[in-house]
PDB file of C-alpha atoms in Angstrom:
ATOM      1  CA  GLU I 217     -66.330  27.285-267.068  1.00 86.00           C
ATOM      2  CA  ASP I 218     -63.988  26.075-269.813  1.00 88.00           C
ATOM      3  CA  GLN I 219     -65.957  25.168-272.914  1.00 93.00           C
ATOM      4  CA  VAL I 220     -65.482  24.301-276.588  1.00 96.00           C
ATOM      5  CA  THR I 221     -68.236  24.523-279.205  1.00 97.00           C
ATOM      6  CA  GLN I 222     -67.812  23.338-282.776  1.00 98.00           C
ATOM      7  CA  SER I 223     -70.022  24.252-285.697  1.00 97.00           C
ATOM      8  CA  PRO I 224     -71.579  23.062-287.845  1.00 97.00           C
ATOM      9  CA  GLU I 225     -72.268  19.561-286.514  1.00 97.00           C
ATOM     10  CA  ALA I 226     -72.116  18.223-290.049  1.00 97.00           C
ATOM     11  CA  LEU I 227     -71.089  19.684-293.369  1.00 98.00           C
ATOM     12  CA  ARG I 228     -71.617  18.241-296.820  1.00 98.00           C
ATOM     13  CA  LEU I 229     -69.575  19.698-299.664  1.00 97.00           C
ATOM     14  CA  GLN I 230     -68.962  18.899-303.273  1.00 98.00           C
ATOM     15  CA  GLU I 231     -65.415  17.982-304.206  1.00 97.00           C
ATOM     16  CA  GLY I 232     -63.505  21.198-304.781  1.00 97.00           C
ATOM     17  CA  GLU I 233     -65.936  23.351-302.771  1.00 97.00           C
ATOM     18  CA  SER I 234     -63.919  25.224-300.134  1.00 98.00           C
ATOM     19  CA  SER I 235     -65.342  25.963-296.682  1.00 98.00           C
ATOM     20  CA  SER I 236     -64.473  26.518-293.027  1.00 98.00           C
ATOM     21  CA  LEU I 237     -65.151  24.754-289.740  1.00 98.00           C
ATOM     22  CA  ASN I 238     -65.516  26.793-286.566  1.00 98.00           C
ATOM     23  CA  CYS I 239     -64.304  26.127-283.030  1.00 98.00           C
ATOM     24  CA  SER I 240     -65.382  28.664-280.400  1.00 98.00           C
ATOM     25  CA  TYR I 241     -63.860  28.435-276.958  1.00 97.00           C
ATOM     26  CA  THR I 242     -63.861  29.958-273.507  1.00 95.00           C
ATOM     27  CA  VAL I 243     -60.964  29.083-271.264  1.00 91.00           C
ATOM     28  CA  SER I 244     -59.224  30.606-268.290  1.00 87.00           C
ATOM     29  CA  GLY I 245     -55.804  30.889-269.848  1.00 89.00           C
ATOM     30  CA  LEU I 246     -55.007  29.106-273.102  1.00 91.00           C
ATOM     31  CA  ARG I 247     -52.047  26.773-273.210  1.00 90.00           C
ATOM     32  CA  GLY I 248     -52.861  25.624-276.734  1.00 93.00           C
ATOM     33  CA  LEU I 249     -55.633  24.833-279.211  1.00 96.00           C
ATOM     34  CA  PHE I 250     -55.515  21.529-281.027  1.00 96.00           C
ATOM     35  CA  TRP I 251     -57.110  20.195-284.199  1.00 98.00           C
ATOM     36  CA  TYR I 252     -57.444  16.483-284.885  1.00 98.00           C
ATOM     37  CA  ARG I 253     -58.982  14.402-287.629  1.00 98.00           C
ATOM     38  CA  GLN I 254     -60.787  11.175-286.756  1.00 97.00           C
ATOM     39  CA  ASP I 255     -61.861   8.489-289.197  1.00 96.00           C
ATOM     40  CA  PRO I 256     -64.554   5.969-288.181  1.00 94.00           C
ATOM     41  CA  GLY I 257     -63.224   3.266-285.871  1.00 94.00           C
ATOM     42  CA  LYS I 258     -59.818   4.914-285.481  1.00 96.00           C
ATOM     43  CA  GLY I 259     -58.040   7.123-283.002  1.00 96.00           C
ATOM     44  CA  PRO I 260     -57.710  10.870-283.631  1.00 97.00           C
ATOM     45  CA  GLU I 261     -54.890  11.938-285.932  1.00 97.00           C
ATOM     46  CA  PHE I 262     -53.038  15.091-284.936  1.00 96.00           C
ATOM     47  CA  LEU I 263     -53.266  18.017-287.362  1.00 97.00           C
ATOM     48  CA  PHE I 264     -52.267  21.296-285.709  1.00 96.00           C
ATOM     49  CA  THR I 265     -51.411  23.006-282.447  1.00 94.00           C
ATOM     50  CA  LEU I 266     -51.948  26.773-282.187  1.00 96.00           C
ATOM     51  CA  TYR I 267     -50.650  28.732-279.230  1.00 93.00           C
ATOM     52  CA  SER I 268     -51.469  32.411-279.670  1.00 93.00           C
ATOM     53  CA  ALA I 269     -53.949  34.692-281.416  1.00 95.00           C
ATOM     54  CA  GLY I 270     -52.928  35.469-284.968  1.00 96.00           C
ATOM     55  CA  GLU I 271     -51.087  32.208-285.446  1.00 97.00           C
ATOM     56  CA  GLU I 272     -51.762  30.216-288.614  1.00 98.00           C
ATOM     57  CA  LYS I 273     -50.644  26.762-289.706  1.00 97.00           C
ATOM     58  CA  GLU I 274     -51.089  24.907-292.980  1.00 97.00           C
ATOM     59  CA  LYS I 275     -50.922  21.320-294.126  1.00 95.00           C
ATOM     60  CA  GLU I 276     -51.860  20.377-297.657  1.00 95.00           C
ATOM     61  CA  ARG I 277     -55.467  21.556-298.171  1.00 97.00           C
ATOM     62  CA  LEU I 278     -55.967  22.523-294.508  1.00 98.00           C
ATOM     63  CA  LYS I 279     -55.231  25.820-292.807  1.00 98.00           C
ATOM     64  CA  ALA I 280     -55.913  26.551-289.151  1.00 98.00           C
ATOM     65  CA  THR I 281     -56.206  30.034-287.688  1.00 98.00           C
ATOM     66  CA  LEU I 282     -56.644  31.295-284.138  1.00 97.00           C
ATOM     67  CA  THR I 283     -58.162  34.360-282.471  1.00 96.00           C
ATOM     68  CA  LYS I 284     -58.779  35.024-278.794  1.00 93.00           C
ATOM     69  CA  LYS I 285     -62.244  33.505-279.006  1.00 95.00           C
ATOM     70  CA  GLU I 286     -62.252  31.011-281.864  1.00 97.00           C
ATOM     71  CA  SER I 287     -60.338  28.965-284.359  1.00 98.00           C
ATOM     72  CA  PHE I 288     -61.152  28.163-287.949  1.00 98.00           C
ATOM     73  CA  LEU I 289     -60.120  25.158-289.975  1.00 98.00           C
ATOM     74  CA  HIS I 290     -60.213  26.187-293.611  1.00 98.00           C
ATOM     75  CA  ILE I 291     -60.431  23.452-296.217  1.00 98.00           C
ATOM     76  CA  THR I 292     -59.448  24.460-299.737  1.00 98.00           C
ATOM     77  CA  ALA I 293     -60.607  22.421-302.742  1.00 98.00           C
ATOM     78  CA  PRO I 294     -61.387  19.351-300.638  1.00 97.00           C
ATOM     79  CA  LYS I 295     -61.236  15.821-301.950  1.00 97.00           C
ATOM     80  CA  PRO I 296     -63.368  12.812-300.896  1.00 97.00           C
ATOM     81  CA  GLU I 297     -60.476  11.532-298.779  1.00 97.00           C
ATOM     82  CA  ASP I 298     -60.820  14.623-296.584  1.00 98.00           C
ATOM     83  CA  SER I 299     -64.110  13.206-295.331  1.00 98.00           C
ATOM     84  CA  ALA I 300     -63.794  12.634-291.573  1.00 98.00           C
ATOM     85  CA  THR I 301     -64.814  14.064-288.240  1.00 97.00           C
ATOM     86  CA  TYR I 302     -62.683  17.040-287.260  1.00 98.00           C
ATOM     87  CA  LEU I 303     -62.184  17.546-283.537  1.00 97.00           C
ATOM     88  CA  CYS I 304     -61.092  20.720-281.776  1.00 97.00           C
ATOM     89  CA  ALA I 305     -59.712  20.790-278.231  1.00 96.00           C
ATOM     90  CA  VAL I 306     -58.241  23.409-275.925  1.00 95.00           C
ATOM     91  CA  GLY I 307     -55.712  22.981-273.177  1.00 92.00           C
ATOM     92  CA  PRO I 308     -56.350  25.201-270.138  1.00 90.00           C
ATOM     93  CA  ARG I 309     -53.170  26.543-268.638  1.00 86.00           C
ATOM     94  CA  ASP I 310     -54.000  25.264-265.160  1.00 80.00           C
ATOM     95  CA  SER I 311     -54.741  21.664-266.149  1.00 79.00           C
ATOM     96  CA  ASN I 312     -52.440  18.652-266.061  1.00 75.00           C
ATOM     97  CA  TYR I 313     -52.192  18.894-269.857  1.00 82.00           C
ATOM     98  CA  GLN I 314     -55.769  17.653-270.054  1.00 88.00           C
ATOM     99  CA  LEU I 315     -57.883  18.838-272.959  1.00 92.00           C
ATOM    100  CA  ILE I 316     -61.418  20.169-273.239  1.00 93.00           C
ATOM    101  CA  TRP I 317     -62.983  18.661-276.356  1.00 95.00           C
ATOM    102  CA  GLY I 318     -65.584  19.912-278.775  1.00 95.00           C
ATOM    103  CA  ALA I 319     -68.220  17.544-280.137  1.00 95.00           C
ATOM    104  CA  GLY I 320     -66.658  17.561-283.594  1.00 96.00           C
ATOM    105  CA  THR I 321     -67.752  18.433-287.122  1.00 97.00           C
ATOM    106  CA  LYS I 322     -68.498  15.573-289.480  1.00 97.00           C
ATOM    107  CA  LEU I 323     -67.298  16.546-292.925  1.00 98.00           C
ATOM    108  CA  ILE I 324     -68.527  14.706-296.008  1.00 98.00           C
ATOM    109  CA  ILE I 325     -67.005  15.480-299.399  1.00 98.00           C
ATOM    110  CA  LYS I 326     -69.028  14.181-302.317  1.00 97.00           C
ATOM    111  CA  PRO I 327     -67.220  13.342-305.566  1.00 95.00           C
TER     112      PRO I 327
ATOM    113  CA  GLY J  53     -42.631  10.399-285.670  1.00 75.00           C
ATOM    114  CA  ALA J  54     -44.914  10.439-282.585  1.00 90.00           C
ATOM    115  CA  VAL J  55     -46.435   7.006-283.117  1.00 95.00           C
ATOM    116  CA  VAL J  56     -48.626   5.397-280.482  1.00 97.00           C
ATOM    117  CA  SER J  57     -49.763   1.786-280.660  1.00 97.00           C
ATOM    118  CA  GLN J  58     -52.522  -0.053-278.855  1.00 98.00           C
ATOM    119  CA  HIS J  59     -53.016  -3.759-278.387  1.00 97.00           C
ATOM    120  CA  PRO J  60     -55.341  -5.450-278.965  1.00 97.00           C
ATOM    121  CA  SER J  61     -57.231  -3.517-281.622  1.00 97.00           C
ATOM    122  CA  TRP J  62     -60.385  -5.381-280.718  1.00 97.00           C
ATOM    123  CA  VAL J  63     -61.431  -7.868-278.078  1.00 97.00           C
ATOM    124  CA  ILE J  64     -64.565  -9.847-277.298  1.00 97.00           C
ATOM    125  CA  CYS J  65     -64.930 -11.291-273.819  1.00 96.00           C
ATOM    126  CA  LYS J  66     -67.514 -12.864-271.551  1.00 97.00           C
ATOM    127  CA  SER J  67     -69.151 -10.942-268.749  1.00 97.00           C
ATOM    128  CA  GLY J  68     -67.143 -11.164-265.532  1.00 97.00           C
ATOM    129  CA  THR J  69     -63.724 -11.535-267.120  1.00 97.00           C
ATOM    130  CA  SER J  70     -60.914  -8.987-267.073  1.00 97.00           C
ATOM    131  CA  VAL J  71     -59.345  -7.430-270.129  1.00 97.00           C
ATOM    132  CA  LYS J  72     -55.983  -5.672-270.396  1.00 97.00           C
ATOM    133  CA  ILE J  73     -55.259  -3.052-273.055  1.00 98.00           C
ATOM    134  CA  GLU J  74     -51.699  -1.910-273.751  1.00 97.00           C
ATOM    135  CA  CYS J  75     -50.678   1.514-274.977  1.00 97.00           C
ATOM    136  CA  ARG J  76     -47.126   2.119-276.186  1.00 96.00           C
ATOM    137  CA  SER J  77     -45.332   5.179-277.478  1.00 95.00           C
ATOM    138  CA  LEU J  78     -43.059   3.706-280.150  1.00 96.00           C
ATOM    139  CA  ASP J  79     -40.642   6.505-281.002  1.00 93.00           C
ATOM    140  CA  PHE J  80     -40.761   8.852-278.024  1.00 92.00           C
ATOM    141  CA  GLN J  81     -40.910   8.857-274.259  1.00 92.00           C
ATOM    142  CA  ALA J  82     -44.199   9.938-272.767  1.00 91.00           C
ATOM    143  CA  THR J  83     -44.372  11.962-269.591  1.00 85.00           C
ATOM    144  CA  THR J  84     -48.110  11.638-269.420  1.00 91.00           C
ATOM    145  CA  MET J  85     -50.557   9.176-270.898  1.00 94.00           C
ATOM    146  CA  PHE J  86     -54.306   9.574-271.076  1.00 95.00           C
ATOM    147  CA  TRP J  87     -57.112   7.059-271.407  1.00 97.00           C
ATOM    148  CA  TYR J  88     -60.338   7.959-273.157  1.00 97.00           C
ATOM    149  CA  ARG J  89     -63.606   6.259-273.837  1.00 97.00           C
ATOM    150  CA  GLN J  90     -65.724   7.055-276.869  1.00 95.00           C
ATOM    151  CA  PHE J  91     -69.336   6.107-277.470  1.00 91.00           C
ATOM    152  CA  PRO J  92     -70.788   5.992-281.008  1.00 87.00           C
ATOM    153  CA  LYS J  93     -71.154   9.406-282.599  1.00 84.00           C
ATOM    154  CA  GLN J  94     -69.858  11.139-279.473  1.00 88.00           C
ATOM    155  CA  SER J  95     -66.672  12.968-278.671  1.00 89.00           C
ATOM    156  CA  LEU J  96     -63.881  11.717-276.452  1.00 93.00           C
ATOM    157  CA  MET J  97     -64.491  11.272-272.732  1.00 94.00           C
ATOM    158  CA  LEU J  98     -61.386  11.430-270.559  1.00 95.00           C
ATOM    159  CA  MET J  99     -61.251   8.570-268.086  1.00 96.00           C
ATOM    160  CA  ALA J 100     -57.895   9.065-266.406  1.00 95.00           C
ATOM    161  CA  THR J 101     -54.506  10.724-266.588  1.00 93.00           C
ATOM    162  CA  SER J 102     -51.354   8.871-265.641  1.00 90.00           C
ATOM    163  CA  ASN J 103     -47.778   9.984-265.140  1.00 86.00           C
ATOM    164  CA  GLU J 104     -44.931   7.487-265.190  1.00 81.00           C
ATOM    165  CA  GLY J 105     -44.286   6.090-261.742  1.00 79.00           C
ATOM    166  CA  SER J 106     -47.312   7.768-260.196  1.00 83.00           C
ATOM    167  CA  LYS J 107     -50.852   6.711-259.463  1.00 86.00           C
ATOM    168  CA  ALA J 108     -53.375   7.606-262.109  1.00 91.00           C
ATOM    169  CA  THR J 109     -55.799  10.462-261.601  1.00 93.00           C
ATOM    170  CA  TYR J 110     -59.346   9.420-262.443  1.00 95.00           C
ATOM    171  CA  GLU J 111     -62.104  11.685-263.686  1.00 94.00           C
ATOM    172  CA  GLN J 112     -65.256  12.037-261.658  1.00 94.00           C
ATOM    173  CA  GLY J 113     -67.565   9.094-262.146  1.00 94.00           C
ATOM    174  CA  VAL J 114     -64.853   6.678-263.307  1.00 95.00           C
ATOM    175  CA  GLU J 115     -64.413   3.735-260.939  1.00 94.00           C
ATOM    176  CA  LYS J 116     -60.723   3.344-260.181  1.00 93.00           C
ATOM    177  CA  ASP J 117     -61.205  -0.225-258.932  1.00 94.00           C
ATOM    178  CA  LYS J 118     -62.862  -1.208-262.174  1.00 96.00           C
ATOM    179  CA  PHE J 119     -60.504   0.539-264.566  1.00 96.00           C
ATOM    180  CA  LEU J 120     -56.984  -0.179-263.328  1.00 95.00           C
ATOM    181  CA  ILE J 121     -54.235   1.889-264.914  1.00 94.00           C
ATOM    182  CA  ASN J 122     -50.544   1.108-264.642  1.00 90.00           C
ATOM    183  CA  HIS J 123     -48.005   3.483-266.184  1.00 89.00           C
ATOM    184  CA  ALA J 124     -45.022   1.199-265.820  1.00 84.00           C
ATOM    185  CA  SER J 125     -42.494   3.063-267.937  1.00 90.00           C
ATOM    186  CA  LEU J 126     -42.071   6.140-270.105  1.00 91.00           C
ATOM    187  CA  THR J 127     -43.320   4.160-273.104  1.00 94.00           C
ATOM    188  CA  LEU J 128     -45.998   1.845-271.697  1.00 94.00           C
ATOM    189  CA  SER J 129     -49.335   2.270-269.977  1.00 94.00           C
ATOM    190  CA  THR J 130     -51.969  -0.406-269.465  1.00 95.00           C
ATOM    191  CA  LEU J 131     -55.684  -0.227-268.799  1.00 97.00           C
ATOM    192  CA  THR J 132     -57.310  -3.266-267.209  1.00 97.00           C
ATOM    193  CA  VAL J 133     -61.075  -3.490-267.228  1.00 97.00           C
ATOM    194  CA  THR J 134     -61.878  -5.756-264.293  1.00 97.00           C
ATOM    195  CA  SER J 135     -64.993  -7.925-264.127  1.00 96.00           C
ATOM    196  CA  ALA J 136     -66.226  -6.510-267.394  1.00 96.00           C
ATOM    197  CA  HIS J 137     -69.947  -6.187-268.047  1.00 96.00           C
ATOM    198  CA  PRO J 138     -71.871  -5.412-271.250  1.00 96.00           C
ATOM    199  CA  GLU J 139     -72.149  -1.741-270.280  1.00 95.00           C
ATOM    200  CA  ASP J 140     -68.331  -1.538-270.425  1.00 96.00           C
ATOM    201  CA  SER J 141     -68.467  -2.254-274.150  1.00 96.00           C
ATOM    202  CA  SER J 142     -66.981   0.765-275.864  1.00 96.00           C
ATOM    203  CA  PHE J 143     -64.085   2.155-277.898  1.00 97.00           C
ATOM    204  CA  TYR J 144     -61.085   2.827-275.665  1.00 98.00           C
ATOM    205  CA  ILE J 145     -58.351   5.147-276.896  1.00 98.00           C
ATOM    206  CA  CYS J 146     -55.067   6.118-275.287  1.00 97.00           C
ATOM    207  CA  SER J 147     -52.899   9.127-275.960  1.00 97.00           C
ATOM    208  CA  ALA J 148     -49.395  10.122-274.978  1.00 95.00           C
ATOM    209  CA  ARG J 149     -47.680  13.465-274.438  1.00 92.00           C
ATOM    210  CA  PRO J 150     -43.988  13.596-275.402  1.00 90.00           C
ATOM    211  CA  ARG J 151     -41.459  14.188-272.679  1.00 84.00           C
ATOM    212  CA  THR J 152     -39.181  16.486-274.648  1.00 74.00           C
ATOM    213  CA  GLY J 153     -38.852  18.184-277.969  1.00 60.00           C
ATOM    214  CA  GLY J 154     -41.320  20.178-279.994  1.00 55.00           C
ATOM    215  CA  GLY J 155     -44.990  19.617-279.452  1.00 54.00           C
ATOM    216  CA  THR J 156     -44.777  18.598-275.814  1.00 72.00           C
ATOM    217  CA  ASP J 157     -48.209  20.134-275.312  1.00 81.00           C
ATOM    218  CA  THR J 158     -49.666  17.868-277.962  1.00 90.00           C
ATOM    219  CA  GLN J 159     -51.258  14.495-277.312  1.00 93.00           C
ATOM    220  CA  TYR J 160     -50.694  11.751-279.873  1.00 95.00           C
ATOM    221  CA  PHE J 161     -53.322   9.060-280.050  1.00 97.00           C
ATOM    222  CA  GLY J 162     -53.307   5.326-280.483  1.00 98.00           C
ATOM    223  CA  PRO J 163     -55.607   3.596-282.981  1.00 98.00           C
ATOM    224  CA  GLY J 164     -58.081   2.538-280.291  1.00 97.00           C
ATOM    225  CA  THR J 165     -59.375  -0.754-278.899  1.00 98.00           C
ATOM    226  CA  ARG J 166     -62.923  -1.933-279.491  1.00 97.00           C
ATOM    227  CA  LEU J 167     -64.155  -3.869-276.445  1.00 97.00           C
ATOM    228  CA  THR J 168     -67.285  -5.980-276.682  1.00 97.00           C
ATOM    229  CA  VAL J 169     -68.515  -7.731-273.538  1.00 97.00           C
ATOM    230  CA  LEU J 170     -71.046 -10.493-274.091  1.00 96.00           C
TER     231      LEU J 170
END
């Protein structure tokens, strides 16, 4: 069964304290792994798409990496405005571009 | 680029009325559009997938006669909640997958519509 598990559920960091969010997945053929950021009361904002193991992508203080079993979202020297829920999703190759979603990690950056 | 809009952003209606939500891809054509529902502090729940010019495919447990989806063009999809009841109150979000160009595997999301049924 295709499945996505994100950990931790919540993470509280001090401003400037770097850390990583984990997304573990099992899927019968990976079309892509997707990271989104969601602020309260808003739709998810696209961050990254990763397609194959070993791939890495960066955007400002965020860096996403991918292995055959998991993905990490590394946050370097975070700022309070990075506070949000980060969602991970995988696209099985045999789906109609539908995504399997993780429950998300709520990140809180304290000033 | 890859901007998706939703209208209205929020709506309050009386029980028994119908509500239509529009989802538009503003700067790209969308082969596929998706409709999600999200409850407080929960992740996204896919309701249906629609391709332009085709009937929508509904997820198990989603009533197709209650949640009518029309994907009229490559830039517009609508979700109509018919005979709404308080239990239909939720946050509805659409997404769109670009037809061509880079990132065609990626879904881009609208800002969401908050529906409250009294």
